[in-house]
Short mmCIF file of C-alpha atoms and ligand atoms in Angstrom, two decimals:
data_model
loop_
_atom_site.label_atom_id
_atom_site.label_comp_id
_atom_site.label_asym_id
_atom_site.label_seq_id
_atom_site.Cartn_x
_atom_site.Cartn_y
_atom_site.Cartn_z
CA MET I 1 29.90 38.29 -77.87
CA THR I 2 30.06 42.05 -77.89
CA LYS I 3 31.49 43.95 -74.85
CA PRO I 4 28.25 45.54 -73.76
CA ILE I 5 26.46 42.07 -73.70
CA LEU I 6 29.26 40.47 -71.82
CA MET I 7 29.11 43.24 -69.14
CA ALA I 8 25.39 43.06 -68.87
CA LEU I 9 25.74 39.19 -68.26
CA CYS I 10 28.33 39.77 -65.62
CA VAL I 11 26.03 42.30 -63.71
CA LEU I 12 23.18 39.79 -63.86
CA ALA I 13 25.32 37.00 -62.50
CA ALA I 14 26.37 39.26 -59.54
CA THR I 15 22.85 40.32 -58.54
CA PRO I 16 21.05 38.01 -56.16
CA THR I 17 17.66 36.80 -57.37
CA PHE I 18 14.52 37.73 -55.49
CA ALA I 19 14.17 34.10 -54.50
CA GLN I 20 17.77 33.98 -53.11
CA THR I 21 17.14 37.10 -51.09
CA GLN I 22 13.99 35.60 -49.43
CA GLY I 23 15.79 32.41 -48.71
CA ASP I 24 18.71 34.22 -47.07
CA LYS I 25 16.19 36.04 -44.95
CA GLN I 26 14.50 32.80 -43.93
CA ARG I 27 17.84 31.39 -42.90
CA ASP I 28 18.71 34.37 -40.73
CA PRO I 29 19.06 33.03 -37.21
CA ALA I 30 17.82 36.25 -35.62
CA LYS I 31 14.47 35.54 -37.15
CA THR I 32 13.78 32.82 -34.60
CA GLU I 33 15.38 34.53 -31.49
CA ALA I 34 12.93 35.64 -28.76
CA TRP I 35 14.24 38.16 -26.39
CA ARG I 36 11.16 38.77 -24.29
CA PRO I 37 10.11 38.04 -21.62
CA VAL I 38 13.50 37.63 -19.85
CA PRO I 39 13.25 34.88 -17.18
CA VAL I 40 13.51 36.17 -13.64
CA ALA I 41 16.69 35.22 -11.95
CA VAL I 42 16.41 32.70 -9.22
CA ALA I 43 19.27 31.88 -6.97
CA THR I 44 19.81 28.15 -6.23
CA PRO I 45 22.24 27.70 -3.38
CA LYS I 46 23.50 24.26 -2.63
CA ASP I 47 21.50 22.50 -0.12
CA ALA I 48 19.06 25.34 0.34
CA ALA I 49 15.60 26.44 -1.09
CA PRO I 50 15.58 28.38 -4.28
CA SER I 51 15.44 32.16 -3.65
CA ASP I 52 11.71 32.50 -4.78
CA ALA I 53 10.49 29.60 -2.68
CA VAL I 54 8.18 29.73 0.34
CA VAL I 55 10.04 27.88 2.98
CA LEU I 56 7.67 25.86 5.00
CA PHE I 57 10.23 24.35 7.36
CA ASP I 58 13.72 25.74 7.89
CA GLY I 59 14.86 23.19 10.48
CA LYS I 60 13.87 25.34 13.53
CA ASP I 61 10.09 25.58 14.07
CA LEU I 62 6.65 24.70 12.78
CA SER I 63 5.41 28.40 12.60
CA ALA I 64 4.30 27.91 9.01
CA TRP I 65 1.97 25.04 10.10
CA GLU I 66 -1.02 24.58 12.39
CA SER I 67 -2.95 21.56 13.87
CA GLU I 68 -5.71 20.23 11.66
CA GLN I 69 -7.89 21.07 14.66
CA GLY I 70 -6.60 24.61 14.83
CA GLY I 71 -3.88 26.03 16.98
CA LYS I 72 -0.23 25.20 17.29
CA ALA I 73 1.15 22.30 15.22
CA PRO I 74 1.63 19.50 17.83
CA TRP I 75 4.49 17.57 16.17
CA ALA I 76 7.93 17.26 17.61
CA VAL I 77 10.96 19.38 16.22
CA ALA I 78 14.48 18.16 16.82
CA ASP I 79 17.76 18.04 14.97
CA GLY I 80 16.55 20.03 11.99
CA ALA I 81 13.52 17.79 11.42
CA PHE I 82 9.91 17.34 12.63
CA THR I 83 8.28 14.22 13.52
CA VAL I 84 4.74 12.98 13.76
CA VAL I 85 3.51 12.61 17.32
CA PRO I 86 1.10 9.58 16.96
CA GLY I 87 -2.35 10.45 17.99
CA SER I 88 -1.85 14.16 17.88
CA LYS I 89 -3.61 14.47 14.56
CA GLY I 90 -2.32 16.01 11.27
CA ILE I 91 -0.86 19.43 10.45
CA ARG I 92 -1.52 21.78 7.71
CA THR I 93 0.12 24.78 6.30
CA LYS I 94 -1.30 28.16 7.34
CA LYS I 95 -0.88 29.35 3.76
CA ARG I 96 -3.03 27.99 1.00
CA PHE I 97 -1.76 26.91 -2.39
CA CYS I 98 -3.00 26.17 -5.90
CA ASP I 99 -0.43 25.28 -8.60
CA ILE I 100 2.93 24.48 -6.90
CA GLN I 101 6.30 22.87 -7.09
CA LEU I 102 6.90 21.16 -3.80
CA HIS I 103 10.13 19.67 -2.28
CA ILE I 104 9.83 17.65 0.78
CA GLU I 105 12.12 15.18 2.38
CA TRP I 106 10.95 12.36 4.70
CA ARG I 107 12.22 9.47 6.79
CA SER I 108 10.51 6.29 7.79
CA PRO I 109 11.15 5.20 11.43
CA THR I 110 13.77 2.44 11.95
CA GLU I 111 11.38 0.59 14.42
CA THR I 112 9.79 -1.86 11.94
CA GLN I 113 9.22 -4.91 14.10
CA GLY I 114 5.63 -5.70 14.36
CA PHE I 115 4.76 -3.16 11.65
CA ALA I 116 3.77 -4.24 8.13
CA GLY I 117 1.91 -3.18 5.06
CA GLN I 118 -0.02 0.14 5.60
CA ASN I 119 1.13 0.22 9.33
CA ARG I 120 4.74 0.66 8.52
CA GLY I 121 5.99 4.27 8.26
CA ASN I 122 2.65 5.56 6.95
CA SER I 123 2.04 9.25 6.55
CA GLY I 124 0.86 11.26 3.59
CA ILE I 125 1.22 14.53 1.76
CA PHE I 126 -2.23 15.87 1.02
CA LEU I 127 -2.11 18.48 -1.89
CA GLN I 128 -4.93 21.05 -1.44
CA GLU I 129 -5.77 19.06 1.84
CA ILE I 130 -7.59 16.26 0.06
CA TYR I 131 -5.42 14.65 -2.61
CA GLU I 132 -2.95 12.06 -0.96
CA LEU I 133 0.59 11.47 -2.31
CA GLN I 134 1.34 8.43 -0.13
CA VAL I 135 4.26 8.33 2.31
CA LEU I 136 5.03 4.74 3.36
CA ASP I 137 7.99 2.61 4.15
CA SER I 138 7.83 0.62 1.00
CA TYR I 139 11.36 -0.98 1.32
CA ASP I 140 10.77 -4.61 1.29
CA ASN I 141 7.19 -4.06 2.59
CA PRO I 142 4.52 -5.45 0.40
CA THR I 143 1.13 -3.77 0.19
CA TYR I 144 -1.41 -2.97 -2.51
CA SER I 145 0.53 -1.11 -5.26
CA ASN I 146 -1.90 1.82 -5.33
CA GLY I 147 -1.06 2.36 -1.61
CA GLN I 148 2.58 2.05 -1.58
CA ALA I 149 5.03 5.02 -1.31
CA ALA I 150 4.72 7.52 -4.12
CA SER I 151 1.23 6.24 -5.13
CA ILE I 152 -1.70 8.64 -5.48
CA TYR I 153 -3.38 6.79 -2.83
CA LYS I 154 -5.96 4.28 -4.26
CA GLN I 155 -5.64 5.95 -7.56
CA ALA I 156 -2.37 5.72 -9.34
CA ILE I 157 0.48 3.28 -8.88
CA PRO I 158 4.05 4.70 -9.07
CA LEU I 159 5.96 3.79 -12.10
CA VAL I 160 8.83 2.21 -10.07
CA ASN I 161 9.63 1.68 -6.37
CA ALA I 162 12.43 4.09 -5.54
CA SER I 163 12.26 3.59 -1.78
CA ARG I 164 15.25 3.70 0.50
CA ALA I 165 15.57 1.73 3.73
CA PRO I 166 13.95 2.88 6.85
CA GLY I 167 16.01 5.61 8.60
CA GLU I 168 17.38 7.00 5.47
CA TRP I 169 16.21 10.43 4.16
CA GLN I 170 14.12 10.35 1.03
CA ALA I 171 12.81 13.23 -1.15
CA TYR I 172 9.77 13.98 -3.19
CA ASP I 173 9.81 16.61 -5.76
CA VAL I 174 6.31 17.26 -6.97
CA ILE I 175 4.65 19.39 -9.61
CA TRP I 176 1.06 19.89 -8.87
CA LYS I 177 -1.58 21.35 -11.15
CA ALA I 178 -4.75 22.16 -9.29
CA PRO I 179 -8.12 21.03 -10.64
CA ARG I 180 -10.14 23.80 -12.42
CA PHE I 181 -13.88 24.24 -11.75
CA SER I 182 -16.42 26.39 -13.62
CA ASP I 183 -18.34 29.18 -11.90
CA GLY I 184 -21.22 26.69 -11.68
CA GLY I 185 -18.91 24.23 -9.79
CA GLY I 186 -18.44 21.73 -12.71
CA LEU I 187 -15.15 20.13 -13.21
CA VAL I 188 -13.26 21.91 -16.12
CA ALA I 189 -9.99 20.15 -15.69
CA PRO I 190 -8.86 17.47 -13.20
CA ALA I 191 -5.70 17.89 -11.07
CA ARG I 192 -2.39 16.52 -12.58
CA ILE I 193 0.69 15.45 -10.61
CA THR I 194 4.24 14.66 -11.55
CA VAL I 195 6.44 13.22 -8.79
CA LEU I 196 10.14 12.53 -8.61
CA HIS I 197 10.99 10.04 -5.74
CA ASN I 198 14.71 10.32 -4.80
CA GLY I 199 15.21 11.87 -8.28
CA VAL I 200 13.39 9.08 -10.15
CA LEU I 201 10.14 9.87 -12.05
CA VAL I 202 7.43 7.95 -10.45
CA GLN I 203 4.26 9.89 -11.43
CA ASN I 204 4.43 11.36 -14.93
CA ASP I 205 1.56 14.03 -15.30
CA THR I 206 -0.81 11.73 -13.72
CA ILE I 207 -4.46 12.67 -13.85
CA VAL I 208 -5.95 12.71 -10.38
CA SER I 209 -9.48 11.12 -10.34
CA GLY I 210 -10.76 13.24 -7.41
CA LYS I 211 -10.56 13.43 -3.67
CA THR I 212 -8.69 10.51 -1.94
CA GLU I 213 -10.98 8.03 -0.61
CA TYR I 214 -10.25 4.97 1.58
CA ILE I 215 -13.41 3.30 0.54
CA GLY I 216 -15.11 3.76 -2.84
CA ALA I 217 -14.43 5.77 -5.92
CA PRO I 218 -12.98 9.27 -5.93
CA SER I 219 -14.94 12.28 -7.25
CA TYR I 220 -14.53 16.00 -7.39
CA SER I 221 -16.27 18.86 -5.44
CA PRO I 222 -15.31 22.38 -6.32
CA HIS I 223 -12.83 24.24 -3.97
CA GLY I 224 -10.28 26.84 -4.22
CA CYS I 225 -6.59 27.00 -3.17
CA ALA I 226 -6.00 25.05 0.10
CA PRO I 227 -3.27 24.11 2.56
CA ILE I 228 -0.80 21.26 2.27
CA TYR I 229 -1.83 18.73 4.81
CA LEU I 230 0.53 16.07 6.49
CA GLN I 231 -1.07 12.86 7.88
CA ASP I 232 -0.72 11.53 11.33
CA HIS I 233 -1.24 7.69 10.71
CA ASP I 234 0.32 6.55 13.96
CA SER I 235 3.90 6.31 12.57
CA LYS I 236 6.77 8.42 13.69
CA VAL I 237 7.62 9.69 10.20
CA SER I 238 9.99 12.63 10.05
CA PHE I 239 10.17 15.50 7.52
CA ARG I 240 12.68 18.19 6.74
CA ASN I 241 13.62 20.77 3.94
CA VAL I 242 10.12 21.53 2.99
CA TRP I 243 9.62 24.32 0.45
CA VAL I 244 7.14 25.35 -2.23
CA ARG I 245 7.26 27.47 -5.34
CA GLU I 246 4.02 28.93 -6.40
CA LEU I 247 3.50 28.45 -10.17
MG1 MG V 301 -0.92 7.71 4.17
#
């Protein structure tokens, strides 16, 4: 082999082919990095609401709530919690919400003698005022499955029963996606709900069939953002650490 030919072959061997160059670019890790948008920083102090949350109860007063009949929320506040006053009717937030993340802690009364089924520690968290996430003492307290704690009342049975004993604090963490309606009032998309009960998944992106009904099938009527409503079902259920993040 002559010297010029040998040199030419060496240069050719050292030059990356077009295909190799493209391949290298495709393997460039920077090609799949997204730098925008930058997530907003949210502080998450231990045992407190995230910094971007709307605090609905801070342990002191019910100023974020009102009676379902209008006026001051009539439930009892003590020891950093508030408790249903049986017969006083439910309470609702003054603020209206659509899509939310909700954290709420609740405790069933220890007085269980003579109370069973739906009459033991019954309350409820109604998203947008009309869709009930059941609160019930479901610790060794049989009732219909779609009416026990963490059910979407009369619609969806929880995946498991994660209930703690009466008198123990329990938590719900809820992701609520509000139903969508067309301008004409037709249902575009049903509500969806995900619930963790004491950290355990119990409702996994469950489709809500409509307004909670005690009797008969649920259905939808168009509405906008609405308060969170807590039920007075004649049980002295307590609540604390209530906060919402609007999504
Ligand atoms: Mg209830």
